[in-house]
Amino acid sequence: MGGTKAAAEQIEVAGQTVRLSSPDRVIFPERGFTKADVFHYYVSVGDGIMRALGDRPTTLQRFPDGIAGEMFFQKRVPTRGVPPWVRTAEISFPSGRKAAELCPADLAHVAWAAQMGTVVFHPWPVRAADVDKPDELRVDLDPQPGTDFAHAATAAAELRAILDELGVPGWPKTSGGRGVHVYLRIQPRWTFVEVRRATIALARELARRRPDLVTTAWWKEERGERVFVDYNQMARDRTIACAYSLRANARATVSTPVTWDELADVDPDDFDLRTVPERLAQRGDPHAGIDDAPWDITPLLEWAERDAATGEGDLPYPPDHPKMPGEPKRVQPSKDRDRPR
């Protein structure tokens, strides 16, 4: 006979009562971490994760039966069975369809999402006040086969030099896997299209400086053993696991903010559900100042105009995105019959 199922608990979080059912359900089988572990992890990193996703429409990556079971992305908060205090924000997808996504106003929202089986939080780079104007430019440094975290960290250091020249701080974090994310807090004055153009211009400048290390090639066959700057993470409805979000892998790693000085020496596998709360409590949040000085991206848009004048225009959007004005053909180069041989 099986053991007795643990009773549901009622837990106070940010002034709200949040129900935690099936607290002993195993979410990370290899480490033995339970639903209660996930719930209490998120409560323990409250200051950090609210800085990352507070007031942002957020897609939830849910694993109701643990990471070995079914997974789905929830982009719409249900209309029934939701606490009356849960806040949402309406966002528009590239198709024009709309959805009311969770928009965490306080840590109770994060705890409620954890109760619903959420493991990974994917906030949009916008705030509820204007869901069409990003205030966060995200640079995703994605190591390709043959490269690893050390290569991504080296690319991030090269990126830091460019940002220093521009006079804008960058805020690095581990992806929770082999990659590195660098965030820029920007003024919410530009559209997704414009911020994506700015990201492409920044990525191209990085690739020019280290063509041996960095690529902006959308097609995998052209990337080689380099770090890909995934500029399409700034396309509408593309999101990245936020700072202090768990990742759905065997080790229960965390996408963890780091300082520039420690980036080259950290092992991303050291940051997990058990270790990150203590790190945050002892050392504070390396991203604590991220909101202090939103940046004007005009210099990057000027770079984009410069590149366009020399024939370097837009780059392909994701395959599920509508065809965009000025976008090149979405044809794999080796299959493009019109491409010069």
PDB file of C-alpha atoms in Angstrom, residues 14-308:
ATOM      1  CA  ALA A  14       2.523  38.787   0.642  1.00  0.00           C
ATOM      2  CA  GLY A  15      -0.674  39.269   2.601  1.00  0.00           C
ATOM      3  CA  GLN A  16      -2.620  36.587   0.733  1.00  0.00           C
ATOM      4  CA  THR A  17      -3.470  33.015   1.667  1.00  0.00           C
ATOM      5  CA  VAL A  18      -2.147  30.616  -0.976  1.00  0.00           C
ATOM      6  CA  ARG A  19      -3.174  26.971  -0.995  1.00  0.00           C
ATOM      7  CA  LEU A  20      -0.401  24.404  -1.479  1.00  0.00           C
ATOM      8  CA  SER A  21      -1.888  21.040  -2.430  1.00  0.00           C
ATOM      9  CA  SER A  22       0.048  17.779  -2.829  1.00  0.00           C
ATOM     10  CA  PRO A  23       3.160  19.290  -1.220  1.00  0.00           C
ATOM     11  CA  ASP A  24       5.030  15.960  -1.341  1.00  0.00           C
ATOM     12  CA  ARG A  25       4.564  15.453  -5.091  1.00  0.00           C
ATOM     13  CA  VAL A  26       8.011  14.947  -6.641  1.00  0.00           C
ATOM     14  CA  ILE A  27       8.794  17.582  -9.276  1.00  0.00           C
ATOM     15  CA  PHE A  28      12.522  16.911  -9.813  1.00  0.00           C
ATOM     16  CA  PRO A  29      12.943  13.124  -9.553  1.00  0.00           C
ATOM     17  CA  GLU A  30      16.744  12.996  -9.761  1.00  0.00           C
ATOM     18  CA  ARG A  31      17.186  15.398  -6.843  1.00  0.00           C
ATOM     19  CA  GLY A  32      14.011  14.396  -5.018  1.00  0.00           C
ATOM     20  CA  PHE A  33      12.721  17.973  -4.892  1.00  0.00           C
ATOM     21  CA  THR A  34       9.001  18.210  -4.241  1.00  0.00           C
ATOM     22  CA  LYS A  35       6.257  20.663  -5.055  1.00  0.00           C
ATOM     23  CA  ALA A  36       6.700  22.121  -1.576  1.00  0.00           C
ATOM     24  CA  ASP A  37      10.412  22.602  -2.290  1.00  0.00           C
ATOM     25  CA  VAL A  38       9.604  24.504  -5.476  1.00  0.00           C
ATOM     26  CA  PHE A  39       6.945  26.583  -3.712  1.00  0.00           C
ATOM     27  CA  HIS A  40       9.213  27.544  -0.824  1.00  0.00           C
ATOM     28  CA  TYR A  41      12.152  28.163  -3.166  1.00  0.00           C
ATOM     29  CA  TYR A  42      10.180  30.856  -4.955  1.00  0.00           C
ATOM     30  CA  VAL A  43       9.045  32.429  -1.706  1.00  0.00           C
ATOM     31  CA  SER A  44      12.651  32.488  -0.465  1.00  0.00           C
ATOM     32  CA  VAL A  45      13.930  34.377  -3.548  1.00  0.00           C
ATOM     33  CA  GLY A  46      10.993  36.771  -3.519  1.00  0.00           C
ATOM     34  CA  ASP A  47      12.894  40.047  -3.778  1.00  0.00           C
ATOM     35  CA  GLY A  48      14.975  38.804  -6.694  1.00  0.00           C
ATOM     36  CA  ILE A  49      12.244  37.201  -8.733  1.00  0.00           C
ATOM     37  CA  MET A  50       9.832  40.095  -8.236  1.00  0.00           C
ATOM     38  CA  ARG A  51      12.506  42.440  -9.551  1.00  0.00           C
ATOM     39  CA  ALA A  52      12.668  40.201 -12.619  1.00  0.00           C
ATOM     40  CA  LEU A  53       8.967  39.679 -13.345  1.00  0.00           C
ATOM     41  CA  GLY A  54       6.991  42.131 -11.253  1.00  0.00           C
ATOM     42  CA  ASP A  55       4.296  43.869 -13.287  1.00  0.00           C
ATOM     43  CA  ARG A  56       5.250  41.867 -16.407  1.00  0.00           C
ATOM     44  CA  PRO A  57       2.843  39.675 -18.384  1.00  0.00           C
ATOM     45  CA  THR A  58       4.259  36.209 -17.784  1.00  0.00           C
ATOM     46  CA  THR A  59       3.956  32.901 -19.599  1.00  0.00           C
ATOM     47  CA  LEU A  60       3.979  29.929 -17.234  1.00  0.00           C
ATOM     48  CA  GLN A  61       5.824  26.719 -18.101  1.00  0.00           C
ATOM     49  CA  ARG A  62       3.863  24.158 -16.110  1.00  0.00           C
ATOM     50  CA  PHE A  63       4.667  20.568 -15.139  1.00  0.00           C
ATOM     51  CA  PRO A  64       1.693  19.441 -13.028  1.00  0.00           C
ATOM     52  CA  ASP A  65       3.158  15.942 -12.511  1.00  0.00           C
ATOM     53  CA  GLY A  66       6.821  16.920 -12.366  1.00  0.00           C
ATOM     54  CA  ILE A  67       9.421  17.512 -15.072  1.00  0.00           C
ATOM     55  CA  ALA A  68       9.232  13.886 -16.212  1.00  0.00           C
ATOM     56  CA  GLY A  69       5.542  14.317 -17.025  1.00  0.00           C
ATOM     57  CA  GLU A  70       3.469  16.459 -19.335  1.00  0.00           C
ATOM     58  CA  MET A  71       4.596  20.043 -19.941  1.00  0.00           C
ATOM     59  CA  PHE A  72       2.670  22.957 -21.383  1.00  0.00           C
ATOM     60  CA  PHE A  73       2.996  26.723 -21.680  1.00  0.00           C
ATOM     61  CA  GLN A  74       0.089  28.618 -20.193  1.00  0.00           C
ATOM     62  CA  LYS A  75      -0.480  31.978 -21.829  1.00  0.00           C
ATOM     63  CA  ARG A  76      -4.005  32.538 -20.573  1.00  0.00           C
ATOM     64  CA  VAL A  77      -5.117  32.669 -16.967  1.00  0.00           C
ATOM     65  CA  PRO A  78      -8.264  30.558 -16.538  1.00  0.00           C
ATOM     66  CA  THR A  79     -11.514  32.428 -16.044  1.00  0.00           C
ATOM     67  CA  ARG A  80     -12.596  30.086 -13.240  1.00  0.00           C
ATOM     68  CA  GLY A  81     -11.018  28.777 -10.077  1.00  0.00           C
ATOM     69  CA  VAL A  82      -8.570  31.673  -9.766  1.00  0.00           C
ATOM     70  CA  PRO A  83      -8.225  33.724  -6.561  1.00  0.00           C
ATOM     71  CA  PRO A  84      -9.914  37.123  -6.908  1.00  0.00           C
ATOM     72  CA  TRP A  85      -6.651  38.938  -6.180  1.00  0.00           C
ATOM     73  CA  VAL A  86      -4.794  37.432  -9.165  1.00  0.00           C
ATOM     74  CA  ARG A  87      -3.874  40.185 -11.607  1.00  0.00           C
ATOM     75  CA  THR A  88      -3.597  39.796 -15.377  1.00  0.00           C
ATOM     76  CA  ALA A  89      -2.491  41.931 -18.308  1.00  0.00           C
ATOM     77  CA  GLU A  90      -3.775  41.649 -21.874  1.00  0.00           C
ATOM     78  CA  ILE A  91      -1.095  41.021 -24.463  1.00  0.00           C
ATOM     79  CA  SER A  92      -1.282  40.689 -28.249  1.00  0.00           C
ATOM     80  CA  PHE A  93       0.350  37.849 -30.150  1.00  0.00           C
ATOM     81  CA  PRO A  94       1.915  38.301 -33.611  1.00  0.00           C
ATOM     82  CA  SER A  95      -1.268  36.783 -35.078  1.00  0.00           C
ATOM     83  CA  GLY A  96      -3.338  39.595 -33.568  1.00  0.00           C
ATOM     84  CA  ARG A  97      -5.003  37.299 -31.053  1.00  0.00           C
ATOM     85  CA  LYS A  98      -5.046  38.512 -27.470  1.00  0.00           C
ATOM     86  CA  ALA A  99      -4.706  36.832 -24.108  1.00  0.00           C
ATOM     87  CA  ALA A 100      -4.887  37.754 -20.433  1.00  0.00           C
ATOM     88  CA  GLU A 101      -1.580  36.556 -18.972  1.00  0.00           C
ATOM     89  CA  LEU A 102      -0.591  36.399 -15.341  1.00  0.00           C
ATOM     90  CA  CYS A 103       0.941  39.732 -14.324  1.00  0.00           C
ATOM     91  CA  PRO A 104       2.540  39.330 -10.891  1.00  0.00           C
ATOM     92  CA  ALA A 105       1.754  42.283  -8.658  1.00  0.00           C
ATOM     93  CA  ASP A 106       3.357  40.631  -5.618  1.00  0.00           C
ATOM     94  CA  LEU A 107       4.988  37.405  -4.504  1.00  0.00           C
ATOM     95  CA  ALA A 108       1.620  35.747  -3.853  1.00  0.00           C
ATOM     96  CA  HIS A 109       1.172  35.568  -7.632  1.00  0.00           C
ATOM     97  CA  VAL A 110       4.440  33.654  -7.976  1.00  0.00           C
ATOM     98  CA  ALA A 111       3.476  31.307  -5.157  1.00  0.00           C
ATOM     99  CA  TRP A 112       0.055  30.702  -6.711  1.00  0.00           C
ATOM    100  CA  ALA A 113       1.726  29.844 -10.023  1.00  0.00           C
ATOM    101  CA  ALA A 114       4.039  27.396  -8.222  1.00  0.00           C
ATOM    102  CA  GLN A 115       0.966  25.783  -6.645  1.00  0.00           C
ATOM    103  CA  MET A 116      -0.361  25.358 -10.204  1.00  0.00           C
ATOM    104  CA  GLY A 117       2.738  23.368 -11.171  1.00  0.00           C
ATOM    105  CA  THR A 118       4.752  26.192 -12.692  1.00  0.00           C
ATOM    106  CA  VAL A 119       8.481  25.450 -12.762  1.00  0.00           C
ATOM    107  CA  VAL A 120       9.731  28.105 -15.204  1.00  0.00           C
ATOM    108  CA  PHE A 121       8.605  31.738 -15.456  1.00  0.00           C
ATOM    109  CA  HIS A 122       8.848  33.465 -18.861  1.00  0.00           C
ATOM    110  CA  PRO A 123       8.007  37.175 -18.483  1.00  0.00           C
ATOM    111  CA  TRP A 124       7.569  39.448 -21.469  1.00  0.00           C
ATOM    112  CA  PRO A 125      10.096  42.319 -21.748  1.00  0.00           C
ATOM    113  CA  VAL A 126       7.314  44.839 -21.095  1.00  0.00           C
ATOM    114  CA  ARG A 127       5.349  46.213 -18.151  1.00  0.00           C
ATOM    115  CA  ALA A 128       1.588  46.244 -17.763  1.00  0.00           C
ATOM    116  CA  ALA A 129       1.472  50.018 -18.263  1.00  0.00           C
ATOM    117  CA  ASP A 130       2.445  49.605 -21.932  1.00  0.00           C
ATOM    118  CA  VAL A 131       2.542  46.041 -23.210  1.00  0.00           C
ATOM    119  CA  ASP A 132       3.661  47.115 -26.692  1.00  0.00           C
ATOM    120  CA  LYS A 133       6.822  49.014 -25.657  1.00  0.00           C
ATOM    121  CA  PRO A 134       9.643  46.872 -24.243  1.00  0.00           C
ATOM    122  CA  ASP A 135      11.633  48.232 -21.339  1.00  0.00           C
ATOM    123  CA  GLU A 136      14.123  45.358 -21.359  1.00  0.00           C
ATOM    124  CA  LEU A 137      16.534  44.565 -24.182  1.00  0.00           C
ATOM    125  CA  ARG A 138      17.674  40.970 -23.811  1.00  0.00           C
ATOM    126  CA  VAL A 139      20.846  39.582 -25.365  1.00  0.00           C
ATOM    127  CA  ASP A 140      20.741  35.773 -25.460  1.00  0.00           C
ATOM    128  CA  LEU A 141      24.204  34.242 -25.979  1.00  0.00           C
ATOM    129  CA  ASP A 142      23.505  30.669 -27.046  1.00  0.00           C
ATOM    130  CA  PRO A 143      26.491  28.292 -27.397  1.00  0.00           C
ATOM    131  CA  GLN A 144      26.254  26.106 -30.476  1.00  0.00           C
ATOM    132  CA  PRO A 145      27.519  22.510 -30.687  1.00  0.00           C
ATOM    133  CA  GLY A 146      31.253  22.490 -30.061  1.00  0.00           C
ATOM    134  CA  THR A 147      31.047  25.453 -27.690  1.00  0.00           C
ATOM    135  CA  ASP A 148      30.027  25.750 -24.056  1.00  0.00           C
ATOM    136  CA  PHE A 149      29.394  28.128 -21.182  1.00  0.00           C
ATOM    137  CA  ALA A 150      32.993  29.352 -21.166  1.00  0.00           C
ATOM    138  CA  HIS A 151      32.607  30.528 -24.765  1.00  0.00           C
ATOM    139  CA  ALA A 152      29.350  32.306 -23.919  1.00  0.00           C
ATOM    140  CA  ALA A 153      31.022  34.000 -20.945  1.00  0.00           C
ATOM    141  CA  THR A 154      33.868  35.159 -23.193  1.00  0.00           C
ATOM    142  CA  ALA A 155      31.364  36.553 -25.683  1.00  0.00           C
ATOM    143  CA  ALA A 156      29.596  38.319 -22.816  1.00  0.00           C
ATOM    144  CA  ALA A 157      32.872  39.965 -21.795  1.00  0.00           C
ATOM    145  CA  GLU A 158      33.282  41.246 -25.358  1.00  0.00           C
ATOM    146  CA  LEU A 159      29.726  42.541 -25.208  1.00  0.00           C
ATOM    147  CA  ARG A 160      30.484  44.310 -21.937  1.00  0.00           C
ATOM    148  CA  ALA A 161      33.290  46.246 -23.652  1.00  0.00           C
ATOM    149  CA  ILE A 162      30.829  47.493 -26.281  1.00  0.00           C
ATOM    150  CA  LEU A 163      28.297  48.457 -23.627  1.00  0.00           C
ATOM    151  CA  ASP A 164      30.986  50.343 -21.723  1.00  0.00           C
ATOM    152  CA  GLU A 165      31.741  52.323 -24.883  1.00  0.00           C
ATOM    153  CA  LEU A 166      28.042  53.120 -25.192  1.00  0.00           C
ATOM    154  CA  GLY A 167      27.863  54.122 -21.539  1.00  0.00           C
ATOM    155  CA  VAL A 168      25.135  51.637 -20.636  1.00  0.00           C
ATOM    156  CA  PRO A 169      25.319  48.972 -17.901  1.00  0.00           C
ATOM    157  CA  GLY A 170      24.612  45.374 -18.825  1.00  0.00           C
ATOM    158  CA  TRP A 171      23.223  42.905 -16.314  1.00  0.00           C
ATOM    159  CA  PRO A 172      24.459  39.315 -16.848  1.00  0.00           C
ATOM    160  CA  LYS A 173      22.947  36.075 -15.624  1.00  0.00           C
ATOM    161  CA  THR A 174      23.370  32.406 -16.323  1.00  0.00           C
ATOM    162  CA  SER A 175      20.638  30.875 -18.441  1.00  0.00           C
ATOM    163  CA  GLY A 176      20.463  27.866 -16.146  1.00  0.00           C
ATOM    164  CA  GLY A 177      22.063  25.844 -18.932  1.00  0.00           C
ATOM    165  CA  ARG A 178      25.118  26.550 -21.076  1.00  0.00           C
ATOM    166  CA  GLY A 179      24.173  30.077 -22.134  1.00  0.00           C
ATOM    167  CA  VAL A 180      24.478  33.603 -20.803  1.00  0.00           C
ATOM    168  CA  HIS A 181      21.829  36.340 -20.849  1.00  0.00           C
ATOM    169  CA  VAL A 182      22.687  40.022 -20.648  1.00  0.00           C
ATOM    170  CA  TYR A 183      19.845  42.457 -19.982  1.00  0.00           C
ATOM    171  CA  LEU A 184      19.703  46.201 -20.633  1.00  0.00           C
ATOM    172  CA  ARG A 185      17.059  48.291 -18.934  1.00  0.00           C
ATOM    173  CA  ILE A 186      15.762  50.662 -21.615  1.00  0.00           C
ATOM    174  CA  GLN A 187      13.254  53.484 -21.841  1.00  0.00           C
ATOM    175  CA  PRO A 188       9.843  52.103 -22.944  1.00  0.00           C
ATOM    176  CA  ARG A 189       9.603  54.335 -26.018  1.00  0.00           C
ATOM    177  CA  TRP A 190      10.097  51.919 -28.903  1.00  0.00           C
ATOM    178  CA  THR A 191       8.120  49.078 -30.491  1.00  0.00           C
ATOM    179  CA  PHE A 192       9.109  45.429 -30.523  1.00  0.00           C
ATOM    180  CA  VAL A 193      10.223  45.848 -34.138  1.00  0.00           C
ATOM    181  CA  GLU A 194      12.503  48.747 -33.236  1.00  0.00           C
ATOM    182  CA  VAL A 195      13.998  47.088 -30.162  1.00  0.00           C
ATOM    183  CA  ARG A 196      14.634  43.922 -32.178  1.00  0.00           C
ATOM    184  CA  ARG A 197      16.414  46.036 -34.815  1.00  0.00           C
ATOM    185  CA  ALA A 198      18.537  47.568 -32.066  1.00  0.00           C
ATOM    186  CA  THR A 199      19.367  44.097 -30.753  1.00  0.00           C
ATOM    187  CA  ILE A 200      20.422  42.944 -34.226  1.00  0.00           C
ATOM    188  CA  ALA A 201      22.684  45.992 -34.582  1.00  0.00           C
ATOM    189  CA  LEU A 202      24.308  45.249 -31.216  1.00  0.00           C
ATOM    190  CA  ALA A 203      24.718  41.579 -32.126  1.00  0.00           C
ATOM    191  CA  ARG A 204      26.306  42.449 -35.468  1.00  0.00           C
ATOM    192  CA  GLU A 205      28.811  44.761 -33.797  1.00  0.00           C
ATOM    193  CA  LEU A 206      29.734  41.974 -31.397  1.00  0.00           C
ATOM    194  CA  ALA A 207      30.120  39.506 -34.283  1.00  0.00           C
ATOM    195  CA  ARG A 208      32.326  41.944 -36.212  1.00  0.00           C
ATOM    196  CA  ARG A 209      34.688  42.210 -33.282  1.00  0.00           C
ATOM    197  CA  ARG A 210      34.858  38.468 -32.660  1.00  0.00           C
ATOM    198  CA  PRO A 211      33.854  36.687 -35.887  1.00  0.00           C
ATOM    199  CA  ASP A 212      35.729  33.625 -34.666  1.00  0.00           C
ATOM    200  CA  LEU A 213      33.537  33.419 -31.569  1.00  0.00           C
ATOM    201  CA  VAL A 214      30.152  35.020 -32.316  1.00  0.00           C
ATOM    202  CA  THR A 215      27.552  34.693 -35.069  1.00  0.00           C
ATOM    203  CA  THR A 216      24.164  36.210 -35.897  1.00  0.00           C
ATOM    204  CA  ALA A 217      23.366  33.527 -38.520  1.00  0.00           C
ATOM    205  CA  TRP A 218      19.749  32.420 -38.092  1.00  0.00           C
ATOM    206  CA  TRP A 219      20.274  29.178 -40.017  1.00  0.00           C
ATOM    207  CA  LYS A 220      22.087  26.536 -38.002  1.00  0.00           C
ATOM    208  CA  GLU A 221      24.049  25.333 -41.019  1.00  0.00           C
ATOM    209  CA  GLU A 222      25.834  28.699 -41.106  1.00  0.00           C
ATOM    210  CA  ARG A 223      26.628  29.107 -37.416  1.00  0.00           C
ATOM    211  CA  GLY A 224      29.620  26.813 -37.032  1.00  0.00           C
ATOM    212  CA  GLU A 225      31.188  26.269 -33.611  1.00  0.00           C
ATOM    213  CA  ARG A 226      30.361  29.710 -32.332  1.00  0.00           C
ATOM    214  CA  VAL A 227      28.062  31.468 -29.903  1.00  0.00           C
ATOM    215  CA  PHE A 228      24.803  32.503 -31.554  1.00  0.00           C
ATOM    216  CA  VAL A 229      23.250  35.807 -30.525  1.00  0.00           C
ATOM    217  CA  ASP A 230      19.574  34.891 -30.652  1.00  0.00           C
ATOM    218  CA  TYR A 231      18.223  38.296 -31.668  1.00  0.00           C
ATOM    219  CA  ASN A 232      14.738  36.849 -32.139  1.00  0.00           C
ATOM    220  CA  GLN A 233      14.329  36.684 -28.385  1.00  0.00           C
ATOM    221  CA  MET A 234      13.279  40.315 -28.821  1.00  0.00           C
ATOM    222  CA  ALA A 235      10.482  39.439 -31.267  1.00  0.00           C
ATOM    223  CA  ARG A 236       6.952  39.761 -29.911  1.00  0.00           C
ATOM    224  CA  ASP A 237       5.831  36.728 -27.880  1.00  0.00           C
ATOM    225  CA  ARG A 238       9.372  35.377 -27.484  1.00  0.00           C
ATOM    226  CA  THR A 239      10.394  35.096 -23.858  1.00  0.00           C
ATOM    227  CA  ILE A 240      13.337  33.951 -21.745  1.00  0.00           C
ATOM    228  CA  ALA A 241      13.343  32.284 -18.336  1.00  0.00           C
ATOM    229  CA  CYS A 242      13.735  35.166 -15.912  1.00  0.00           C
ATOM    230  CA  ALA A 243      16.311  35.771 -13.222  1.00  0.00           C
ATOM    231  CA  TYR A 244      15.791  33.388 -10.303  1.00  0.00           C
ATOM    232  CA  SER A 245      13.542  31.105 -12.346  1.00  0.00           C
ATOM    233  CA  LEU A 246      14.144  27.405 -11.990  1.00  0.00           C
ATOM    234  CA  ARG A 247      14.910  25.467 -15.160  1.00  0.00           C
ATOM    235  CA  ALA A 248      13.265  22.186 -16.024  1.00  0.00           C
ATOM    236  CA  ASN A 249      16.376  20.016 -15.966  1.00  0.00           C
ATOM    237  CA  ALA A 250      17.536  17.125 -13.797  1.00  0.00           C
ATOM    238  CA  ARG A 251      19.683  19.323 -11.545  1.00  0.00           C
ATOM    239  CA  ALA A 252      16.952  21.924 -10.886  1.00  0.00           C
ATOM    240  CA  THR A 253      19.307  24.720 -11.889  1.00  0.00           C
ATOM    241  CA  VAL A 254      18.405  28.391 -11.633  1.00  0.00           C
ATOM    242  CA  SER A 255      18.913  31.245 -14.086  1.00  0.00           C
ATOM    243  CA  THR A 256      21.102  33.238 -11.743  1.00  0.00           C
ATOM    244  CA  PRO A 257      22.260  36.872 -11.789  1.00  0.00           C
ATOM    245  CA  VAL A 258      26.021  37.212 -11.433  1.00  0.00           C
ATOM    246  CA  THR A 259      28.473  40.087 -11.367  1.00  0.00           C
ATOM    247  CA  TRP A 260      30.681  40.766 -14.362  1.00  0.00           C
ATOM    248  CA  ASP A 261      33.737  39.948 -12.287  1.00  0.00           C
ATOM    249  CA  GLU A 262      32.549  36.462 -11.370  1.00  0.00           C
ATOM    250  CA  LEU A 263      30.971  35.498 -14.706  1.00  0.00           C
ATOM    251  CA  ALA A 264      34.095  33.900 -16.183  1.00  0.00           C
ATOM    252  CA  ASP A 265      34.685  31.695 -13.149  1.00  0.00           C
ATOM    253  CA  VAL A 266      31.236  30.416 -12.178  1.00  0.00           C
ATOM    254  CA  ASP A 267      29.859  26.974 -12.958  1.00  0.00           C
ATOM    255  CA  PRO A 268      26.161  27.375 -13.855  1.00  0.00           C
ATOM    256  CA  ASP A 269      25.419  23.931 -12.417  1.00  0.00           C
ATOM    257  CA  ASP A 270      26.352  25.246  -8.971  1.00  0.00           C
ATOM    258  CA  PHE A 271      23.280  27.488  -8.969  1.00  0.00           C
ATOM    259  CA  ASP A 272      20.239  25.402  -8.110  1.00  0.00           C
ATOM    260  CA  LEU A 273      17.114  25.192  -5.970  1.00  0.00           C
ATOM    261  CA  ARG A 274      19.154  24.498  -2.835  1.00  0.00           C
ATOM    262  CA  THR A 275      22.066  26.916  -3.256  1.00  0.00           C
ATOM    263  CA  VAL A 276      20.555  30.083  -4.734  1.00  0.00           C
ATOM    264  CA  PRO A 277      18.393  31.166  -1.764  1.00  0.00           C
ATOM    265  CA  GLU A 278      21.468  31.155   0.493  1.00  0.00           C
ATOM    266  CA  ARG A 279      23.514  32.995  -2.133  1.00  0.00           C
ATOM    267  CA  LEU A 280      20.837  35.678  -2.447  1.00  0.00           C
ATOM    268  CA  ALA A 281      20.489  36.039   1.322  1.00  0.00           C
ATOM    269  CA  GLN A 282      24.234  36.321   1.893  1.00  0.00           C
ATOM    270  CA  ARG A 283      25.342  38.349  -1.112  1.00  0.00           C
ATOM    271  CA  GLY A 284      22.260  40.234  -2.238  1.00  0.00           C
ATOM    272  CA  ASP A 285      20.994  40.481  -5.798  1.00  0.00           C
ATOM    273  CA  PRO A 286      23.614  41.453  -8.413  1.00  0.00           C
ATOM    274  CA  HIS A 287      20.715  42.932 -10.425  1.00  0.00           C
ATOM    275  CA  ALA A 288      19.559  45.189  -7.580  1.00  0.00           C
ATOM    276  CA  GLY A 289      20.366  48.325  -9.585  1.00  0.00           C
ATOM    277  CA  ILE A 290      18.884  47.249 -12.902  1.00  0.00           C
ATOM    278  CA  ASP A 291      15.994  49.731 -12.751  1.00  0.00           C
ATOM    279  CA  ASP A 292      18.079  52.752 -11.775  1.00  0.00           C
ATOM    280  CA  ALA A 293      18.857  54.295 -15.174  1.00  0.00           C
ATOM    281  CA  PRO A 294      16.742  53.227 -18.196  1.00  0.00           C
ATOM    282  CA  TRP A 295      18.735  53.781 -21.372  1.00  0.00           C
ATOM    283  CA  ASP A 296      17.960  55.549 -24.643  1.00  0.00           C
ATOM    284  CA  ILE A 297      18.619  53.030 -27.452  1.00  0.00           C
ATOM    285  CA  THR A 298      19.037  55.704 -30.147  1.00  0.00           C
ATOM    286  CA  PRO A 299      22.745  54.831 -30.658  1.00  0.00           C
ATOM    287  CA  LEU A 300      21.801  51.242 -31.533  1.00  0.00           C
ATOM    288  CA  LEU A 301      19.073  52.400 -33.914  1.00  0.00           C
ATOM    289  CA  GLU A 302      21.671  54.615 -35.601  1.00  0.00           C
ATOM    290  CA  TRP A 303      23.899  51.552 -35.966  1.00  0.00           C
ATOM    291  CA  ALA A 304      20.940  49.731 -37.533  1.00  0.00           C
ATOM    292  CA  GLU A 305      20.524  52.533 -40.075  1.00  0.00           C
ATOM    293  CA  ARG A 306      24.250  52.444 -40.815  1.00  0.00           C
ATOM    294  CA  ASP A 307      24.106  48.694 -41.390  1.00  0.00           C
ATOM    295  CA  ALA A 308      21.038  48.983 -43.621  1.00  0.00           C
TER     296      ALA A 308
END
